[in-house]
Amino acid sequence: MIYADNAATTRMSEAAIRTLVSVAKENYGNPSSLYSFGQRAKEILEDARSAVAEVLGAQPREILFTGGGSEGDNQVIRSAAELGRRKGKKHIVSSAFEHHAVLHALERLKKEQGFEVTLVDVHEDGLVRPEEVAAAIREDTCLVTIMTANNEIGTIQPIREIGEICRSRGVLFHTDAVQAVGHLPLHTPDLPVDFLTASAHKFHGPKGVGFVFVRKGVQILPLIDGGAQERNKRAGTENVAGIAAMATALREAADHLEERGAQTAKMRDKLIRGLREIPHGALNGDETRRLPGNVNFCFEGIEGESLLLLLDDRGIAASSGSACTSGSLDPSHVLLAIGRVHDVAHGSLRLSIDETLTDDEADTIIQSVKEVVAYLRGFSPVWRDLESGKIPHIL
Amino acid sequence: MALYSEKVMDHFRNPRNVGVIEDASGIGEVGNAKCGDIMKMYLKIEDDIIQDVKFETFGCGSAIASSSMATELIKGQPVSEAMKLTNQAVAEALDGLPDYKMHCSVLAEEAIRSALEDWRKKTQADSLP
Ligand SMILES: Cc1ncc(COP(=O)(O)O)c(C=O)c1O
Ligand SMILES: [Zn+2]
């Protein structure tokens, strides 16, 4: 299998697996227990916190362990909303192409608590404009939440500029960095963010574990009530093995960030060049301001799910933003947000690779996509109409 | 667990009756690019019998397999039988479809019905003095 769906999840690294197994086996004590066996687990937990913090240049106290990216996003948003509400601030600024963990949390606040949400445009290049964020901030804005990198099209947002605007306006800023942590250099001391959410399974760690960076002095409320774990910010016996494995994975990712990033980007660009040869297709999102592993195309006249199924038959695991892959009637909100019309958005393909993709595998992907697209177009009534001039080509 | 039954995958991978009929007696096109599935059916009808049927589909695996199966079910049948084709029959013949994919089989039923209506209109027009 050629695995080209790293944005969905990644393979756990060997080192992370070793940590996971060894901690689960040898250190199963409860970190809250006072005997030494429990305290050993506590040590492992705190070592992991220090390791994660070190990678980000943060302080250990600024790292809050969670059960993954969705939880982190929800906790930050619900907490900031509650704290804002207490001061009569019930407005949040975000973008149209955030992950559903953000968008649906915002929807709930609108519905249940009468919050107002402004979603700024993400433009055709898949980039938020800082000045539009600035214009959207109001007197009653309690939070700005803009992702660091988009999960579908991989575009990297100007979060530094946005963060500076938020600072100068005295508004809290959260960035969903789930797709970025472990892949882009992120250094919190000089990044003006108050909260940053990450998830281990996107950087070769285990699923169901993540963390939120919460800047020192910034308040966060718990999402889950119960015991006093995580300094009262996240109740529940800690997933010590998972957290330790996450730390191992992040350490490793950070140690190899540059070389892996360069190699991955090289293969990304090869894929982009190859797929550009398919007529009436287009790359989604800015070509350079994107994650090293993200390739996302739309092809006219075909539908994404059938493309994926036929690629699967050829041993290629990829993903699409078509409606029929999501189980809804609408194609990806991300593609619609960057202005792709429905007809075109249905024919999308996301390849998200890592540095292990070989030249030969990239060639296989390019060749397979070319053949499958041509095959599907061969009996597509939409393609027939496009080619006969009955409807105009858009791409 | 696989997304689709073996039958669906077989019809998806090897769709039957793909193509166009240049001198079709009736053509039906349903769906729209907004929802993501479009089907076009071409019928060749002689003596009220569906002599030939071809389809073109833009759509997901379920849409392509449903089109293929629907053509198999009506080929060689009298028009009166083809009119009775339901999406349930198409889905059943495919050993079932996931719930959220049933709408794709509905399109197959509609495409055939629309092609039959087109044929009926054309034949009625022909018989006018
Ligand atoms: C940008 C982004 N945010 C949040 C999430 C949710 O993370 P998790 O799967 O760990 O809950 C994901 C992953 O699907 C993501 O890509
Ligand atoms: Zn469908």
Coordinates of C-alpha atoms in Angstrom, one line a residue, chain A:
Chain A
M1 CA 0.0 0.0 0.0
I2 CA 1.1 3.5 -0.7
Y3 CA -0.2 5.5 2.2
A4 CA -1.0 9.1 1.1
D5 CA -3.4 10.1 3.8
N6 CA -1.2 11.4 6.5
A7 CA -3.5 14.4 7.1
A8 CA -6.1 11.9 8.3
T9 CA -3.7 10.1 10.5
T10 CA -0.1 8.9 10.5
R11 CA 1.7 5.7 11.2
M12 CA 3.1 5.6 14.7
S13 CA 6.9 5.8 14.8
E14 CA 8.8 2.8 16.0
A15 CA 10.2 4.8 18.9
A16 CA 6.7 6.0 19.9
I17 CA 5.4 2.4 19.8
R18 CA 8.3 1.3 22.0
T19 CA 7.5 4.0 24.6
L20 CA 3.8 3.3 24.5
V21 CA 4.3 -0.4 25.1
S22 CA 7.0 -0.1 27.7
V23 CA 5.1 2.5 29.8
A24 CA 1.9 0.6 29.5
K25 CA 3.7 -2.6 30.6
E26 CA 6.1 -1.4 33.2
N27 CA 4.6 1.8 34.6
Y28 CA 0.9 1.2 34.8
G29 CA 0.7 3.0 38.2
N30 CA -1.7 5.9 38.7
P31 CA 0.2 9.2 38.7
S32 CA -2.1 10.4 41.5
S33 CA -1.1 7.5 43.8
L34 CA 1.4 8.5 46.5
Y35 CA 3.4 5.2 46.7
S36 CA 6.6 5.2 44.6
F37 CA 5.2 3.1 41.8
G38 CA 2.5 5.7 41.2
Q39 CA 5.0 8.5 41.6
R40 CA 7.1 6.9 38.9
A41 CA 4.2 7.2 36.5
K42 CA 3.9 10.8 37.6
E43 CA 7.5 11.4 36.8
I44 CA 7.0 9.9 33.3
L45 CA 4.0 12.2 32.8
E46 CA 6.0 15.3 33.9
D47 CA 9.0 14.3 31.8
A48 CA 6.7 14.1 28.8
R49 CA 5.3 17.5 29.6
S50 CA 8.9 18.9 29.8
A51 CA 9.7 17.3 26.5
V52 CA 6.7 18.7 24.7
A53 CA 7.3 22.1 26.2
E54 CA 10.9 22.1 25.2
V55 CA 10.1 21.4 21.6
L56 CA 7.8 24.4 21.5
G57 CA 10.2 26.6 23.6
A58 CA 7.4 26.7 26.2
Q59 CA 7.3 26.1 29.9
P60 CA 6.1 22.8 31.2
R61 CA 3.3 24.5 33.0
E62 CA 2.0 25.8 29.7
I63 CA 1.3 22.3 28.4
L64 CA -2.2 20.8 29.1
F65 CA -2.6 17.2 28.1
T66 CA -5.9 16.3 26.4
G67 CA -7.6 13.5 24.6
G68 CA -6.8 14.9 21.2
G69 CA -7.3 17.8 18.8
S70 CA -11.1 17.9 18.9
E71 CA -11.1 18.0 22.7
G72 CA -8.4 20.8 22.7
D73 CA -10.4 22.9 20.2
N74 CA -13.6 22.5 22.2
Q75 CA -12.0 23.2 25.5
V76 CA -10.3 26.4 24.4
I77 CA -13.4 27.7 22.6
R78 CA -15.9 26.8 25.4
S79 CA -13.6 28.2 28.0
A80 CA -13.0 31.5 26.2
A81 CA -16.7 31.8 25.5
E82 CA -17.6 31.2 29.1
L83 CA -15.1 33.7 30.3
G84 CA -16.2 36.2 27.7
R85 CA -19.8 35.7 28.5
R86 CA -19.2 36.7 32.1
K87 CA -17.9 40.0 30.8
G88 CA -20.7 40.4 28.3
K89 CA -18.5 39.6 25.4
K90 CA -20.3 37.1 23.1
H91 CA -18.6 37.5 19.8
I92 CA -16.0 35.2 18.2
V93 CA -14.0 35.6 15.1
S94 CA -12.9 32.5 13.1
S95 CA -12.5 31.5 9.5
A96 CA -14.8 29.7 7.0
F97 CA -12.6 26.7 6.6
E98 CA -11.7 25.7 10.1
H99 CA -12.0 22.0 11.1
H100 CA -15.4 20.9 12.2
A101 CA -14.1 20.6 15.8
V102 CA -14.0 24.4 15.7
L103 CA -16.9 25.2 13.5
H104 CA -19.3 22.9 15.3
A105 CA -18.2 24.1 18.7
L106 CA -19.0 27.6 17.5
E107 CA -22.3 26.6 16.0
R108 CA -23.3 25.2 19.4
L109 CA -22.4 28.5 21.1
K110 CA -24.5 30.3 18.6
K111 CA -27.5 28.1 19.1
E112 CA -27.4 27.5 22.8
Q113 CA -26.0 30.7 24.1
G114 CA -26.7 33.3 21.5
F115 CA -23.1 34.0 20.6
E116 CA -22.3 35.8 17.4
V117 CA -19.6 34.4 15.1
T118 CA -17.9 36.1 12.2
L119 CA -16.2 33.8 9.8
V120 CA -13.6 35.6 7.7
D121 CA -13.1 34.7 4.1
V122 CA -10.2 32.5 3.1
H123 CA -9.9 33.7 -0.5
E124 CA -9.0 31.6 -3.5
D125 CA -5.4 31.0 -2.4
G126 CA -6.7 29.4 0.9
L127 CA -5.3 32.2 3.0
V128 CA -6.9 34.4 5.6
R129 CA -6.1 38.1 5.4
P130 CA -4.9 39.5 8.7
E131 CA -6.5 42.9 7.9
E132 CA -9.9 41.2 7.5
V133 CA -9.5 39.6 10.9
A134 CA -8.7 43.0 12.3
A135 CA -11.8 44.4 10.7
A136 CA -13.9 41.6 12.2
I137 CA -12.8 42.2 15.8
R138 CA -15.4 44.1 17.8
E139 CA -15.7 45.5 21.3
D140 CA -17.4 42.4 22.4
T141 CA -15.0 39.9 20.8
C142 CA -13.8 37.4 23.3
L143 CA -11.8 35.1 21.0
V144 CA -10.2 34.8 17.6
T145 CA -9.6 31.3 16.5
I146 CA -7.7 30.7 13.2
M147 CA -6.0 27.4 12.3
T148 CA -2.2 27.3 11.7
A149 CA -2.5 25.0 8.6
N150 CA -5.6 23.7 6.9
N151 CA -6.2 20.0 7.0
E152 CA -7.6 19.7 3.5
I153 CA -5.6 22.0 1.4
G154 CA -2.6 22.5 3.7
T155 CA -2.4 26.3 3.4
I156 CA -0.4 27.9 6.1
Q157 CA -2.1 30.9 7.7
P158 CA -0.4 34.1 8.7
I159 CA -0.9 33.4 12.4
R160 CA 1.9 35.6 13.5
E161 CA 0.3 38.7 12.0
I162 CA -3.1 37.7 13.2
G163 CA -1.7 37.1 16.7
E164 CA -0.1 40.5 16.8
I165 CA -3.4 42.1 15.8
C166 CA -5.2 40.2 18.6
R167 CA -2.6 41.3 21.1
S168 CA -2.8 44.9 20.1
R169 CA -6.6 44.7 20.4
G170 CA -6.6 42.8 23.7
V171 CA -8.4 39.7 22.3
L172 CA -7.4 36.1 23.1
F173 CA -6.1 34.2 20.1
H174 CA -6.3 30.4 19.6
T175 CA -4.8 28.5 16.8
D176 CA -5.7 25.0 15.8
A177 CA -2.2 23.7 15.0
V178 CA -3.2 20.1 14.7
Q179 CA -1.9 19.8 11.2
A180 CA 1.2 21.9 11.9
V181 CA 2.8 20.6 15.1
G182 CA 5.6 18.3 14.2
H183 CA 5.7 19.5 10.6
L184 CA 6.4 23.2 10.9
P185 CA 8.7 25.1 13.3
L186 CA 6.5 26.6 16.0
H187 CA 8.2 28.5 18.8
T188 CA 5.8 29.9 21.3
P189 CA 8.0 32.5 22.9
D190 CA 7.9 34.5 19.7
L191 CA 4.5 33.4 18.5
P192 CA 1.7 35.7 19.7
V193 CA -0.8 33.0 20.5
D194 CA -2.6 32.4 23.8
F195 CA -3.7 28.9 23.0
L196 CA -2.4 26.3 20.5
T197 CA -4.0 22.9 20.0
A198 CA -2.2 19.8 18.9
S199 CA -2.9 16.1 18.4
A200 CA -0.4 13.3 18.6
H201 CA -1.7 11.1 15.8
K202 CA -0.9 13.7 13.2
F203 CA 2.8 13.5 14.0
H204 CA 3.4 9.8 14.3
G205 CA 2.1 9.5 17.8
P206 CA -0.9 7.6 19.1
K207 CA -4.6 8.5 18.6
G208 CA -6.7 10.0 21.3
V209 CA -3.9 12.0 22.9
G210 CA -3.0 15.7 22.4
F211 CA -2.2 18.9 24.2
V212 CA -3.0 22.5 24.4
F213 CA -0.4 25.1 24.9
V214 CA -1.9 27.7 27.2
R215 CA 0.2 30.7 27.7
K216 CA 1.3 31.5 31.2
G217 CA -1.2 33.9 32.8
V218 CA -4.0 33.0 30.5
Q219 CA -7.0 31.4 32.1
I220 CA -8.6 28.2 30.8
L221 CA -11.6 26.4 32.3
P222 CA -12.0 22.6 32.3
L223 CA -14.2 20.9 29.8
I224 CA -14.4 17.7 31.9
D225 CA -15.1 18.0 35.7
G226 CA -13.8 15.4 38.2
G227 CA -10.5 14.8 39.8
A228 CA -7.7 17.3 40.1
Q229 CA -5.5 16.0 37.3
E230 CA -3.8 18.6 35.0
R231 CA -4.0 21.1 37.8
N232 CA -7.8 21.0 37.7
K233 CA -8.0 21.7 34.0
R234 CA -8.7 18.2 32.8
A235 CA -10.2 15.6 35.0
G236 CA -9.5 11.9 34.5
T237 CA -6.7 9.5 35.1
E238 CA -4.0 10.4 32.6
N239 CA -3.2 8.3 29.5
V240 CA 0.4 8.1 30.7
A241 CA 1.6 5.6 28.0
G242 CA -0.1 7.6 25.3
I243 CA 1.2 10.9 26.6
A244 CA 4.7 9.5 26.9
A245 CA 4.5 8.1 23.4
M246 CA 3.3 11.5 22.1
A247 CA 6.3 13.2 23.7
T248 CA 8.6 10.6 22.0
A249 CA 7.0 11.2 18.6
L250 CA 7.2 15.0 19.0
R251 CA 10.8 14.9 20.0
E252 CA 11.6 12.8 17.0
A253 CA 9.6 15.0 14.7
A254 CA 11.3 18.1 16.0
D255 CA 14.8 16.5 15.7
H256 CA 14.2 15.8 12.0
L257 CA 11.9 18.6 11.1
E258 CA 14.1 20.3 8.5
E259 CA 15.4 17.3 6.6
R260 CA 12.0 15.6 6.6
G261 CA 10.2 18.7 5.7
A262 CA 12.6 19.4 2.8
Q263 CA 12.3 15.8 1.5
T264 CA 8.6 15.7 1.9
A265 CA 8.2 19.1 0.1
K266 CA 10.4 17.8 -2.7
M267 CA 8.0 14.8 -3.3
R268 CA 5.0 17.1 -2.9
D269 CA 6.3 19.3 -5.7
K270 CA 6.9 16.3 -7.8
L271 CA 3.4 15.2 -7.3
I272 CA 2.1 18.7 -8.1
R273 CA 4.1 18.9 -11.3
G274 CA 2.9 15.4 -12.4
L275 CA -0.7 16.0 -11.6
R276 CA -0.7 19.4 -13.4
E277 CA -0.3 17.5 -16.6
I278 CA -3.9 16.3 -16.3
P279 CA -6.0 18.8 -18.3
H280 CA -8.8 20.7 -16.6
G281 CA -7.5 20.2 -13.1
A282 CA -6.2 22.7 -10.6
L283 CA -4.2 22.7 -7.4
N284 CA -6.2 23.9 -4.5
G285 CA -4.6 26.4 -2.2
D286 CA -1.4 28.5 -2.6
E287 CA 1.4 26.5 -4.0
T288 CA 4.2 27.5 -1.7
R289 CA 2.5 28.6 1.5
R290 CA 1.4 25.0 2.2
L291 CA 2.3 22.1 4.4
P292 CA 5.3 20.1 3.0
G293 CA 3.1 17.0 2.7
N294 CA -0.1 18.4 1.2
V295 CA -1.3 18.0 -2.4
N296 CA -4.9 18.8 -3.2
F297 CA -6.4 18.9 -6.7
C298 CA -9.8 19.3 -8.3
F299 CA -10.4 17.6 -11.6
E300 CA -13.4 18.6 -13.7
G301 CA -15.9 16.0 -14.9
I302 CA -15.2 13.3 -12.2
E303 CA -16.4 12.6 -8.7
G304 CA -14.0 12.0 -5.8
E305 CA -15.3 8.9 -4.3
S306 CA -15.0 6.8 -7.4
L307 CA -11.5 8.2 -7.9
L308 CA -10.6 7.1 -4.4
L309 CA -12.1 3.6 -4.8
L310 CA -10.2 3.0 -8.0
L311 CA -7.0 4.3 -6.4
D312 CA -7.6 2.0 -3.5
D313 CA -7.8 -0.9 -6.0
R314 CA -4.3 0.1 -7.1
G315 CA -3.0 0.2 -3.6
I316 CA -3.1 3.9 -3.0
A317 CA -4.8 5.3 0.1
A318 CA -5.9 8.9 -0.4
S319 CA -8.9 11.1 0.4
S320 CA -11.4 13.5 -1.1
G321 CA -13.7 16.3 -0.2
S322 CA -16.6 15.0 -2.3
A323 CA -20.1 14.9 -0.8
C324 CA -20.4 11.1 -1.3
T325 CA -17.3 10.5 0.8
S326 CA -18.6 12.6 3.6
G327 CA -22.1 11.2 3.7
S328 CA -23.6 14.6 3.2
L329 CA -25.0 16.2 0.1
D330 CA -22.4 19.0 0.2
P331 CA -18.8 18.7 -0.8
S332 CA -16.1 19.9 1.4
H333 CA -16.8 23.3 3.2
V334 CA -13.1 24.0 2.7
L335 CA -13.2 23.8 -1.1
L336 CA -16.4 25.8 -1.2
A337 CA -14.8 28.4 1.1
I338 CA -12.0 28.9 -1.4
G339 CA -14.5 29.5 -4.1
R340 CA -14.6 26.1 -5.8
V341 CA -18.1 25.6 -7.2
H342 CA -20.0 22.5 -6.2
D343 CA -19.5 20.8 -9.6
V344 CA -15.7 21.1 -9.3
A345 CA -15.5 20.5 -5.5
H346 CA -16.9 17.0 -5.9
G347 CA -13.9 16.0 -8.0
S348 CA -11.2 16.6 -5.4
L349 CA -8.3 14.5 -4.4
R350 CA -6.1 15.0 -1.3
L351 CA -2.8 13.3 -1.1
S352 CA -1.0 13.9 2.1
I353 CA 2.4 12.3 2.2
D354 CA 5.4 12.0 4.5
E355 CA 9.1 11.8 3.9
T356 CA 9.1 8.1 3.4
L357 CA 7.3 8.4 0.0
T358 CA 9.8 7.2 -2.7
D359 CA 10.3 8.5 -6.2
D360 CA 8.8 5.3 -7.6
E361 CA 5.8 5.6 -5.4
A362 CA 5.2 9.2 -6.5
D363 CA 5.5 8.1 -10.1
T364 CA 2.9 5.3 -9.4
I365 CA 0.6 7.8 -7.9
I366 CA 0.9 10.3 -10.8
Q367 CA 0.4 7.5 -13.4
S368 CA -2.6 6.0 -11.5
V369 CA -4.4 9.3 -11.0
K370 CA -3.9 10.2 -14.7
E371 CA -5.3 6.8 -15.8
V372 CA -8.2 6.8 -13.3
V373 CA -9.2 10.4 -14.1
A374 CA -9.2 9.6 -17.8
Y375 CA -11.1 6.4 -17.3
L376 CA -13.8 8.1 -15.3
R377 CA -14.1 11.0 -17.7
G378 CA -14.6 8.4 -20.4
F379 CA -18.2 7.8 -19.2
S380 CA -19.0 11.0 -17.4
P381 CA -21.9 12.9 -18.9
V382 CA -20.5 16.1 -17.3
W383 CA -17.2 15.6 -19.1
R384 CA -19.0 15.0 -22.3
D385 CA -20.9 18.3 -21.9
L386 CA -17.6 20.1 -21.0
E387 CA -15.8 18.7 -24.0
S388 CA -18.7 19.4 -26.4
G389 CA -18.8 22.9 -25.2
K390 CA -22.3 22.6 -23.9
I391 CA -21.1 23.8 -20.5
P392 CA -17.9 25.9 -20.2
H393 CA -14.8 24.5 -18.6
I394 CA -14.0 26.3 -15.3
L395 CA -10.6 24.8 -14.7

